[in-house]
Coordinates of C-alpha atoms in Angstrom, one line a residue:
X1 CA 18.2 140.5 74.7
X2 CA 16.6 144.1 74.2
X3 CA 16.6 146.6 77.1
X4 CA 13.4 148.3 78.4
X5 CA 12.5 150.7 81.0
X6 CA 9.5 152.8 81.7
X7 CA 8.8 155.6 84.1
X8 CA 5.9 157.4 86.1
X9 CA 6.6 159.6 88.8
X10 CA 7.4 163.0 89.9
X11 CA 11.1 162.9 89.4
X12 CA 12.6 164.5 86.0
X13 CA 11.8 161.6 83.5
X14 CA 14.7 161.5 80.8
X15 CA 17.6 161.3 83.3
X16 CA 15.8 158.2 84.8
X17 CA 15.3 156.7 81.1
X18 CA 18.9 157.3 80.0
X19 CA 20.3 156.0 83.2
X20 CA 18.2 152.8 83.2
X21 CA 19.1 152.2 79.5
X22 CA 22.9 152.7 80.7
X23 CA 22.6 149.9 83.1
X24 CA 21.1 147.5 80.6
X25 CA 23.9 148.1 78.0
X26 CA 25.1 144.7 78.9
X27 CA 22.3 143.0 77.4
X28 CA 23.7 143.9 74.1
X29 CA 22.1 146.0 71.5
X30 CA 23.0 148.0 68.2
X31 CA 20.3 151.1 68.6
X32 CA 18.4 153.1 71.3
X33 CA 15.6 155.5 71.5
X34 CA 13.2 157.1 74.0
X35 CA 9.6 158.2 73.7
X36 CA 8.2 161.1 76.1
X37 CA 4.8 162.7 76.5
X38 CA 4.6 166.5 77.3
X39 CA 1.4 168.5 77.2
X40 CA -0.3 165.8 75.6
X41 CA 2.0 165.1 72.6
X42 CA 4.4 162.6 72.3
X43 CA 8.0 163.1 71.2
X44 CA 10.7 160.3 69.9
X45 CA 14.5 160.3 69.7
X46 CA 16.4 157.4 68.3
X47 CA 19.8 156.5 67.0
X48 CA 21.7 153.7 65.7
X49 CA 24.8 152.5 67.5
X50 CA 25.8 153.0 71.1
X51 CA 23.6 154.8 73.4
X52 CA 26.2 157.8 73.5
X53 CA 24.7 158.8 70.1
X54 CA 21.2 158.9 71.7
X55 CA 22.6 161.1 74.5
X56 CA 24.3 163.4 72.0
X57 CA 20.9 163.9 70.0
X58 CA 19.0 164.8 73.2
X59 CA 21.9 167.1 74.6
X60 CA 21.5 169.0 71.3
X61 CA 17.7 169.1 71.4
X62 CA 16.4 168.7 75.2
X63 CA 13.2 166.7 76.0
X64 CA 10.9 167.1 78.6
X65 CA 8.1 164.6 79.5
X66 CA 5.6 163.6 82.4
X67 CA 6.1 159.8 81.6
X68 CA 8.1 157.9 78.9
X69 CA 9.9 154.8 78.1
X70 CA 13.1 153.6 76.6
X71 CA 14.5 151.0 74.5
X72 CA 18.0 149.3 73.5
X73 CA 17.4 147.2 70.7
X74 CA 19.1 143.8 69.7
X75 CA 18.0 143.3 65.9
X76 CA 15.8 140.4 64.8
X77 CA 13.7 141.8 62.2
X78 CA 15.0 144.6 60.2
X79 CA 19.0 145.6 60.0
X80 CA 20.4 147.8 62.7
X81 CA 19.2 151.4 61.7
X82 CA 17.5 154.5 63.2
X83 CA 14.4 153.9 61.3
X84 CA 14.3 150.2 63.1
X85 CA 15.1 151.4 66.3
X86 CA 12.6 151.6 69.0
X87 CA 10.0 153.0 70.5
X88 CA 7.8 152.5 67.0
X89 CA 4.4 154.5 66.7
X90 CA 1.0 153.7 65.2
X91 CA -0.5 155.5 62.0
X92 CA -1.8 158.3 64.2
X93 CA 1.6 159.1 66.0
X94 CA -0.6 158.9 69.3
X95 CA 0.5 155.3 70.7
X96 CA 4.0 154.1 71.2
X97 CA 5.6 150.6 72.0
X98 CA 9.1 149.0 72.7
X99 CA 9.5 145.2 72.5
X100 CA 11.5 142.4 73.4
X101 CA 11.0 139.3 71.8
X102 CA 9.5 138.2 68.3
X103 CA 5.9 138.3 66.9
X104 CA 5.9 135.1 64.9
X105 CA 2.8 136.1 62.9
X106 CA 3.7 139.6 62.1
X107 CA 3.7 139.2 58.5
X108 CA 0.1 138.0 58.6
X109 CA -1.3 140.7 60.5
X110 CA 1.0 143.5 58.5
X111 CA -0.7 142.4 55.1
X112 CA -4.0 142.7 56.8
X113 CA -3.2 146.1 58.2
X114 CA -1.8 147.2 55.1
X115 CA -5.0 146.1 53.1
X116 CA -7.0 148.5 55.6
X117 CA -4.7 151.4 55.1
X118 CA -2.1 151.3 57.3
X119 CA 1.4 152.6 56.4
X120 CA 4.6 151.3 58.0
X121 CA 7.7 153.0 58.4
X122 CA 10.2 150.0 59.7
X123 CA 11.1 146.6 58.8
X124 CA 10.5 145.5 62.2
X125 CA 7.8 143.1 63.6
X126 CA 7.3 145.6 66.5
X127 CA 5.4 148.2 64.6
X128 CA 2.7 146.0 63.9
X129 CA 1.6 146.0 67.7
X130 CA 1.0 149.8 67.7
X131 CA -1.0 149.5 64.6
X132 CA -3.0 146.5 66.0
X133 CA -3.7 148.4 69.2
X134 CA -4.7 151.5 66.9
X135 CA -7.2 149.2 65.3
X136 CA -8.3 148.0 68.5
X137 CA -8.7 151.3 69.9
X138 CA -12.4 151.8 71.6
X139 CA -11.6 154.8 73.9
X140 CA -12.1 152.5 76.9
X141 CA -8.6 152.6 78.0
X142 CA -5.1 151.6 76.4
X143 CA -5.1 148.5 78.6
X144 CA -8.3 147.4 77.1
X145 CA -7.1 148.0 73.5
X146 CA -3.9 146.1 74.2
X147 CA -5.9 143.0 75.7
X148 CA -8.1 142.9 72.5
X149 CA -4.7 143.0 70.4
X150 CA -3.1 140.6 72.2
X151 CA -5.8 137.9 71.1
X152 CA -4.1 138.3 67.4
X153 CA -0.7 138.2 68.3
X154 CA 1.7 135.0 68.4
X155 CA 5.1 134.5 69.6
X156 CA 7.0 135.4 72.8
X157 CA 7.3 138.9 73.6
X158 CA 7.6 141.7 76.2
X159 CA 6.0 145.0 75.7
X160 CA 5.5 148.4 77.0
X161 CA 3.0 151.0 75.5
X162 CA 1.9 154.3 76.1
X163 CA -0.6 156.4 74.5
X164 CA -1.0 160.3 74.2
X165 CA -4.9 159.9 74.6
X166 CA -4.9 157.9 77.8
X167 CA -2.3 160.0 79.9
X168 CA 0.0 159.1 82.6
X169 CA -0.3 155.4 82.0
X170 CA 2.1 152.6 81.0
X171 CA 0.8 149.3 79.8
X172 CA 3.0 146.3 79.9
X173 CA 2.6 142.7 79.0
X174 CA 4.6 139.6 79.3
X175 CA 4.6 136.4 77.5
X176 CA 8.1 134.9 77.5
X177 CA 10.9 137.5 78.1
X178 CA 11.0 138.9 81.4
X179 CA 9.5 141.9 82.5
X180 CA 10.0 143.6 86.3
X181 CA 7.6 146.2 87.7
X182 CA 9.2 148.3 90.4
X183 CA 7.3 149.8 93.4
X184 CA 8.5 153.1 94.4
X185 CA 7.4 156.1 96.7
X186 CA 4.9 157.4 94.5
X187 CA 6.6 156.6 91.5
X188 CA 6.6 153.0 89.3
X189 CA 9.0 151.7 87.2
X190 CA 8.9 148.8 84.5
X191 CA 12.0 147.4 83.1
X192 CA 13.4 144.2 81.2
X193 CA 16.0 143.4 84.1
X194 CA 16.2 144.5 87.8
X195 CA 19.7 146.8 87.3
X196 CA 17.7 149.2 85.3
X197 CA 15.8 150.3 88.5
X198 CA 17.7 149.1 91.3
X199 CA 19.1 152.5 92.0
X200 CA 15.4 153.8 92.6
X201 CA 13.6 151.1 94.3
X202 CA 14.2 147.5 95.6
X203 CA 10.7 146.4 95.9
X204 CA 9.9 144.6 92.3
X205 CA 7.4 142.3 91.0
X206 CA 8.4 139.6 88.4
X207 CA 5.5 139.5 86.0
X208 CA 4.3 135.9 84.8
X209 CA 3.6 134.8 81.5
X210 CA 0.3 135.8 79.8
X211 CA 0.1 138.8 82.4
X212 CA -0.3 142.4 82.1
X213 CA 0.4 145.3 84.5
X214 CA -1.0 148.9 84.1
X215 CA 1.3 151.5 85.9
X216 CA -0.5 155.3 86.7
X217 CA 0.5 157.5 89.5
X218 CA -2.0 156.2 92.0
X219 CA -0.1 152.4 91.5
X220 CA 0.0 149.1 89.6
X221 CA -2.9 146.9 88.8
X222 CA -1.9 143.3 87.5
X223 CA -4.4 141.2 85.5
X224 CA -4.4 138.2 82.9
X225 CA -4.7 138.8 79.6
X226 CA -8.1 137.6 79.9
X227 CA -8.7 140.7 81.8
X228 CA -9.1 139.1 85.3
X229 CA -7.5 141.3 88.1
X230 CA -4.7 139.4 90.2
X231 CA -2.9 140.3 93.2
X232 CA 0.9 140.3 93.1
X233 CA 3.1 141.2 96.1
X234 CA 6.5 142.6 95.5
X235 CA 10.2 140.8 96.0
X236 CA 12.6 142.7 98.0
X237 CA 15.9 142.6 95.9
X238 CA 18.9 142.7 98.2
X239 CA 21.7 143.3 95.6
X240 CA 23.6 146.3 96.6
X241 CA 23.4 148.8 93.6
X242 CA 27.1 149.8 94.0
X243 CA 28.1 146.1 93.0
X244 CA 26.7 146.6 89.7
X245 CA 29.2 149.4 89.0
X246 CA 32.8 148.7 87.8
X247 CA 34.4 149.8 91.1
X248 CA 37.6 150.8 89.5
X249 CA 38.0 147.8 87.0
X250 CA 38.2 148.6 83.4
X251 CA 35.5 146.4 82.4
X252 CA 32.5 144.5 84.3
X253 CA 34.1 141.4 83.2
X254 CA 37.4 141.6 84.9
X255 CA 35.7 143.1 88.0
X256 CA 33.5 139.9 88.0
X257 CA 36.4 137.3 87.4
X258 CA 37.7 139.1 90.5
X259 CA 34.6 138.7 92.3
X260 CA 34.6 135.0 92.3
X261 CA 36.1 134.1 95.7
X262 CA 33.7 136.4 97.4
X263 CA 30.7 134.8 95.1
X264 CA 31.8 131.3 95.9
X265 CA 31.7 132.1 99.7
X266 CA 28.4 133.5 99.3
X267 CA 27.3 130.5 97.3
X268 CA 28.4 128.0 100.2
X269 CA 27.7 130.4 103.4
X270 CA 25.5 128.5 105.7
X271 CA 24.8 125.6 103.6
X272 CA 27.3 122.8 104.8
X273 CA 28.5 121.9 108.4
X274 CA 31.9 120.5 109.2
X275 CA 30.4 119.0 112.3
X276 CA 27.9 117.0 111.2
X277 CA 28.6 116.5 107.5
X278 CA 25.4 117.8 106.6
X279 CA 24.3 120.0 103.7
X280 CA 21.4 122.2 104.1
X281 CA 19.5 123.3 100.9
X282 CA 16.2 124.5 102.2
X283 CA 15.3 126.4 99.3
X284 CA 15.3 123.4 97.3
X285 CA 11.9 122.4 98.9
X286 CA 12.3 118.7 98.2
X287 CA 12.1 116.1 100.8
X288 CA 14.8 113.7 101.6
X289 CA 12.4 111.1 101.1
X290 CA 11.5 112.5 97.8
X291 CA 15.2 112.7 96.7
X292 CA 15.6 108.9 97.6
X293 CA 13.1 108.3 95.3
X294 CA 14.8 109.6 92.5
X295 CA 16.2 107.3 90.0
X296 CA 17.6 109.5 87.0
X297 CA 18.5 113.5 86.8
X298 CA 18.2 115.3 83.5
X299 CA 20.3 118.5 83.5
X300 CA 18.8 121.2 81.4
X301 CA 20.8 124.0 80.2
X302 CA 22.3 126.3 77.3
X303 CA 25.8 127.7 76.8
X304 CA 28.0 128.3 79.4
X305 CA 25.6 126.9 82.1
X306 CA 25.6 123.5 79.7
X307 CA 29.1 123.3 80.6
X308 CA 28.3 123.7 84.1
X309 CA 25.8 120.6 83.7
X310 CA 28.5 118.4 82.1
X311 CA 30.8 119.0 85.2
X312 CA 27.6 118.3 87.3
X313 CA 27.2 115.1 85.8
X314 CA 30.8 114.1 87.1
X315 CA 30.1 115.4 90.4
X316 CA 26.7 113.6 90.7
X317 CA 27.6 110.3 89.6
X318 CA 30.8 110.1 91.4
X319 CA 29.5 111.3 94.7
X320 CA 25.7 110.1 94.6
X321 CA 26.1 107.1 92.4
X322 CA 22.9 108.3 90.4
X323 CA 22.4 108.2 86.5
X324 CA 22.6 111.8 85.0
X325 CA 21.8 112.9 81.4
X326 CA 22.7 116.4 80.4
X327 CA 20.7 117.9 77.4
X328 CA 21.0 121.1 75.5
X329 CA 17.7 123.1 76.5
X330 CA 17.4 124.4 72.7
X331 CA 17.2 120.6 71.5
X332 CA 15.4 118.7 74.6
X333 CA 11.9 119.3 73.6
X334 CA 12.3 118.4 69.8
X335 CA 13.0 114.8 70.4
X336 CA 10.8 112.4 72.7
X337 CA 12.6 112.3 76.1
X338 CA 12.1 109.4 78.6
X339 CA 10.9 110.9 81.5
X340 CA 8.6 109.8 84.4
X341 CA 8.1 110.7 88.0
X342 CA 11.4 109.4 89.3
X343 CA 13.1 111.8 87.0
X344 CA 14.5 115.0 88.6
X345 CA 14.5 117.8 85.8
X346 CA 17.2 120.4 86.9
X347 CA 17.2 123.6 85.0
X348 CA 20.7 125.6 85.2
X349 CA 20.1 129.2 84.1
X350 CA 21.7 132.4 85.4
X351 CA 18.9 134.6 84.7
X352 CA 16.1 132.1 85.4
X353 CA 14.7 133.6 81.9
X354 CA 16.4 131.6 79.4
X355 CA 13.7 130.9 76.8
X356 CA 15.0 127.3 75.7
X357 CA 15.8 126.1 79.1
X358 CA 12.3 127.0 80.3
X359 CA 10.9 125.5 77.3
X360 CA 12.7 122.0 78.2
X361 CA 11.8 122.4 81.7
X362 CA 8.0 122.5 80.8
X363 CA 8.4 119.6 78.4
X364 CA 9.9 117.5 81.3
X365 CA 7.5 118.7 83.9
X366 CA 4.6 117.8 81.3
X367 CA 6.1 114.3 81.0
X368 CA 5.5 114.0 85.1
X369 CA 9.3 114.8 86.2
X370 CA 10.1 116.4 89.5
X371 CA 11.7 119.9 88.9
X372 CA 14.9 122.0 90.4
X373 CA 16.2 125.2 89.5
X374 CA 19.9 126.3 89.8
X375 CA 19.4 130.1 89.4
X376 CA 21.0 133.4 90.4
X377 CA 18.0 135.6 90.2
X378 CA 15.5 135.6 92.9
X379 CA 11.9 135.5 91.8
X380 CA 12.8 134.6 88.2
X381 CA 10.3 132.5 85.9
X382 CA 12.5 129.4 86.3
X383 CA 12.5 129.7 90.1
X384 CA 8.5 130.2 90.2
X385 CA 8.0 127.3 87.9
X386 CA 10.1 124.6 89.7
X387 CA 9.4 122.8 92.9
X388 CA 12.5 124.3 94.4
X389 CA 15.5 126.1 93.7
X390 CA 19.4 126.2 94.8
X391 CA 20.4 130.0 94.3
X392 CA 23.7 130.6 93.7
X393 CA 23.8 133.9 95.1
X394 CA 26.5 135.2 92.8
X395 CA 24.8 138.9 92.9
X396 CA 24.1 140.8 89.3
X397 CA 26.3 139.8 86.5
X398 CA 26.8 142.5 84.1
X399 CA 29.4 141.2 81.6
X400 CA 27.6 139.2 78.9
X401 CA 30.3 136.5 78.7
X402 CA 29.6 134.7 82.0
X403 CA 32.4 134.3 84.8
X404 CA 31.4 134.3 88.3
X405 CA 27.4 133.0 87.7
X406 CA 29.4 129.9 85.9
X407 CA 31.5 129.0 88.9
X408 CA 28.9 129.3 91.3
X409 CA 27.0 127.0 89.3
X410 CA 29.5 124.3 89.8
X411 CA 29.7 124.9 93.5
X412 CA 26.0 124.8 93.5
X413 CA 26.0 121.4 91.9
X414 CA 28.9 120.2 94.1
X415 CA 26.6 120.9 97.1
X416 CA 23.6 119.5 95.4
X417 CA 25.7 116.1 94.7
X418 CA 26.6 116.0 98.4
X419 CA 23.2 116.5 99.4
X420 CA 22.5 113.6 97.2
X421 CA 25.0 111.5 98.5
X422 CA 23.8 112.4 102.1
X423 CA 20.2 111.2 101.6
X424 CA 21.1 108.2 99.5
X425 CA 23.8 107.2 101.8
X426 CA 26.7 106.8 99.4
X427 CA 29.2 108.7 101.5
X428 CA 29.8 108.3 105.1
X429 CA 29.9 111.4 107.3
X430 CA 33.7 111.6 107.4
X431 CA 33.8 111.2 103.7
X432 CA 31.5 114.2 103.4
X433 CA 33.4 116.4 105.8
X434 CA 36.3 115.6 103.8
X435 CA 34.6 117.0 100.9
X436 CA 33.0 120.1 102.4
X437 CA 36.4 120.9 104.1
X438 CA 37.7 121.4 100.3
X439 CA 34.7 123.5 99.5
X440 CA 35.3 125.6 102.6
X441 CA 39.1 126.3 101.5
X442 CA 37.8 126.9 97.9
X443 CA 37.6 130.8 98.2
X444 CA 41.0 131.0 99.4
X445 CA 42.3 128.7 96.6
X446 CA 40.5 131.0 94.1
X447 CA 42.4 134.0 95.9
X448 CA 45.6 132.5 95.1
X449 CA 44.7 131.3 91.6
X450 CA 43.9 135.2 90.8
X451 CA 47.5 135.8 91.3
X452 CA 48.3 134.3 87.9
X453 CA 46.6 137.2 86.3
X454 CA 50.2 139.0 85.1
X455 CA 51.5 135.7 83.8
X456 CA 48.2 135.4 81.7
X457 CA 48.3 138.9 80.4
X458 CA 51.9 138.2 79.2
X459 CA 50.7 135.1 77.4
X460 CA 47.8 136.9 76.0
X461 CA 50.2 139.4 74.4
X462 CA 52.1 136.6 72.9
X463 CA 49.2 134.9 71.3
X464 CA 46.4 137.3 70.9
X465 CA 46.8 137.6 67.0
X466 CA 46.4 133.9 66.3
X467 CA 43.2 133.0 64.4
X468 CA 42.6 129.3 65.8
X469 CA 42.9 127.9 69.2
X470 CA 42.6 124.1 70.6
X471 CA 41.6 123.6 74.2
X472 CA 42.0 120.1 75.5
X473 CA 40.9 118.3 78.9
X474 CA 40.2 114.8 80.2
X475 CA 37.6 113.9 82.8
X476 CA 36.0 116.5 84.8
X477 CA 38.2 119.0 83.1
X478 CA 37.2 118.3 79.6
X479 CA 34.1 120.7 80.0
X480 CA 36.3 123.3 81.0
X481 CA 38.2 123.0 78.0
X482 CA 34.7 123.5 76.0
X483 CA 34.1 126.5 78.2
X484 CA 37.4 128.0 77.9
X485 CA 37.1 127.9 74.1
X486 CA 33.7 129.4 74.3
X487 CA 34.9 132.5 76.4
X488 CA 37.7 133.1 73.7
X489 CA 35.1 132.9 71.0
X490 CA 32.7 135.1 72.6
X491 CA 34.8 138.1 73.7
X492 CA 37.7 137.9 71.3
X493 CA 36.0 136.4 68.0
X494 CA 38.8 134.1 67.6
X495 CA 38.0 130.7 66.1
X496 CA 38.3 128.2 69.2
X497 CA 37.4 124.5 69.6
X498 CA 37.5 122.6 73.1
X499 CA 37.5 118.7 72.9
X500 CA 38.1 115.8 75.4
X501 CA 42.0 115.1 75.0
X502 CA 41.2 111.6 74.0
X503 CA 39.3 112.6 71.1
X504 CA 42.2 114.6 69.6
X505 CA 43.6 111.6 67.4
X506 CA 40.0 111.3 66.1
X507 CA 40.3 114.2 63.9
X508 CA 41.6 117.6 65.7
X509 CA 45.0 116.4 65.5
X510 CA 45.1 117.2 61.6
X511 CA 44.7 121.2 62.5
X512 CA 47.9 121.2 64.6
X513 CA 50.8 123.1 63.2
X514 CA 53.0 125.9 64.4
X515 CA 50.3 128.4 64.0
X516 CA 47.9 126.4 66.3
X517 CA 48.1 127.3 70.2
X518 CA 46.9 124.4 72.1
X519 CA 45.6 125.0 75.5
X520 CA 46.0 122.0 77.7
X521 CA 44.5 121.3 81.1
X522 CA 46.7 118.9 82.8
X523 CA 46.5 119.2 86.5
X524 CA 47.8 116.5 88.7
X525 CA 45.1 113.5 88.6
X526 CA 44.2 110.2 87.7
X527 CA 44.5 111.2 83.9
X528 CA 47.6 113.2 84.3
X529 CA 50.0 110.9 82.3
X530 CA 47.4 110.6 79.4
X531 CA 47.5 114.4 79.3
X532 CA 51.0 114.4 79.0
X533 CA 50.9 112.0 75.9
X534 CA 48.2 114.5 74.3
X535 CA 50.9 117.4 74.8
X536 CA 53.8 115.3 73.4
X537 CA 51.5 114.5 70.4
X538 CA 51.1 118.2 69.8
X539 CA 54.6 119.3 70.4
X540 CA 55.7 116.5 67.8
X541 CA 53.6 118.2 65.1
X542 CA 54.8 122.0 65.9
X543 CA 52.1 123.2 68.0
X544 CA 52.5 125.6 70.8
X545 CA 51.3 124.7 74.3
X546 CA 49.7 126.8 76.7
X547 CA 49.7 124.2 79.7
X548 CA 47.7 124.8 83.1
X549 CA 49.0 122.4 85.8
X550 CA 49.1 122.3 89.8
X551 CA 51.5 123.8 92.0
X552 CA 54.5 121.7 92.9
X553 CA 54.5 119.1 89.6
X554 CA 57.8 119.5 88.0
X555 CA 56.8 116.8 85.1
X556 CA 55.4 119.6 82.7
X557 CA 58.3 122.1 83.2
X558 CA 60.7 119.2 82.1
X559 CA 58.2 118.3 79.0
X560 CA 57.8 121.8 77.8
X561 CA 60.5 123.7 76.1
X562 CA 61.2 127.5 75.8
X563 CA 58.6 127.7 72.9
X564 CA 55.8 127.0 75.4
X565 CA 53.8 128.4 78.2
X566 CA 52.9 127.1 81.6
X567 CA 50.7 128.3 84.1
X568 CA 50.4 126.9 87.8
X569 CA 47.3 126.8 89.8
X570 CA 46.7 125.7 93.4
X571 CA 45.7 122.2 94.0
X572 CA 42.3 121.3 95.6
X573 CA 39.9 118.4 95.2
X574 CA 39.9 116.8 91.8
X575 CA 36.1 117.5 91.9
X576 CA 36.6 121.1 92.4
X577 CA 39.4 121.6 89.9
X578 CA 37.2 122.6 87.3
X579 CA 36.2 125.8 89.4
X580 CA 39.9 126.6 89.8
X581 CA 40.7 126.1 86.1
X582 CA 37.8 128.5 85.1
X583 CA 39.4 131.5 86.4
X584 CA 42.8 131.4 84.6
X585 CA 40.9 130.4 81.2
X586 CA 38.6 133.5 81.8
X587 CA 41.5 135.7 82.3
X588 CA 43.4 134.7 79.4
X589 CA 40.4 135.3 77.0
X590 CA 40.0 138.6 78.8
X591 CA 43.4 139.7 78.3
X592 CA 43.3 138.6 74.5
X593 CA 40.2 140.3 73.8
X594 CA 41.6 143.3 75.4
X595 CA 44.6 143.1 73.4
X596 CA 42.8 142.9 70.5
X597 CA 40.7 146.0 71.0
X598 CA 37.3 144.2 71.4
X599 CA 34.4 145.4 73.5
X600 CA 34.8 142.9 76.3
X601 CA 31.4 143.7 78.1
X602 CA 29.1 143.8 75.1
X603 CA 30.7 141.2 72.4
X604 CA 29.1 141.7 69.0
X605 CA 25.9 139.9 68.2
X606 CA 25.4 138.6 71.9
X607 CA 23.0 139.2 74.6
X608 CA 23.2 138.6 78.0
X609 CA 20.0 136.6 78.5
X610 CA 18.6 134.6 75.4
X611 CA 15.1 135.1 76.1
X612 CA 13.6 134.0 72.7
X613 CA 13.9 131.1 71.0

């Protein structure tokens, strides 16, 4: 969602704020703004559109300040415009706020404030916070005015405020969307995500819900929204700041696609033994005995992570012989799920801050379920609320469309399935070693898979102008058809649908004609002949085939004609084939989007982390 950064310290303020906003561009935004305080006066600069517009405005009329904050907005209330861009002020112009999330009762508060004489300048829900803090001002400090104001506010939100009347102080509140506080050497930062401040400090505190932090030049004080001071210790972030840069690639997405062999290697590193056949998931923090007592697993996720969960269902049921349900995080709490103490709820989330997944997790825990997170971000909310975590170790993912986060989730689920098989005794040591050996070889298999990039660029050049695509897969690969279609929709704005291939005759076949490319995942497995049948049905109706198969199989070459396209990928264990197939589908979407001139890293209307419902 929105990007937030604030700074108090001895360094020049404006370059730090602008650099932080630049590092948060991947979250998606439609406007940007900055507020600084200099000699007791607040100056605000805002611009609609990209950050370069704000930077141009500041270059034309430079800003100087002792402390301040910045924001990139993703519109919820009010159209994208300069007047709706953050930061927003109160009626006196002496209090400033930036905001990520939604104030659910803002209309009720706004009506009351208007009746009391407050005048509003924007269409946003955010502006009511500044006016409400103004109303609660008692000259006892900005933080106390904010605490009083928060008693009136409902919703999920992250806020950062400053006041010219309480100098050299930033106050931040978290209730849902993430906020991190950075602890530097005589300087302090607040941001909506780690990359904004990682070039300045690696010591960060991930704030809890219903918590406030007060930043001054002398340090940071954390407290509850009831005003009780709490002690918080920083976490050291080990990501290399350079890894968040493009490193010579045209886009972050392309860089992250090519990072997948390394990311998968990091996910596996130290977690599997070929000698003993054991899986080591120490961070999981759930004992082997407790795992043996689990009789059902519920995987909770949204978007791309939900597709990973679908693959995980195949893995766990095949290897551990344990019943698995897969639920959309956004729907789970709106029914009455059957959960008890022998259910393990697994939240799958790259950021660990996805609002719907967190809400689903809390619903399951509230009904007595055990809990586990599969997550990329150390210290995030999901990792704090679950009993244990399997970290994916993918490193920072900047592109909005998930790539390496997805494939490392698949590998983490594979490791989890093997661990369950180990403790439940459903695989022998030799059988586990066979699976682990395939896992150890996977990074090299992915390196070889990336060699198809040129071929996929050629196919993209041929099909980029089409308006509809159909993706088909069977068995464990059908969720990858869903994921491939989602990637194309996300970054190229082409309508695409993914289906289990066996469902094609139950409706989608009516769409197929010579204008409809059909992406078929036809690796050589137990449903290969079924996929061949689906491909021939498409060809009989004039559809163009883009087929993916394993190296060494000649059957598809014979079936496909000159009007169709074939891409071969290296063979691996059938349970790991979804990881391999994901890469060429990511590349196909990437090259189509580039050919169409789309903003690959920041697709329209999308945010990296959906931190509000």
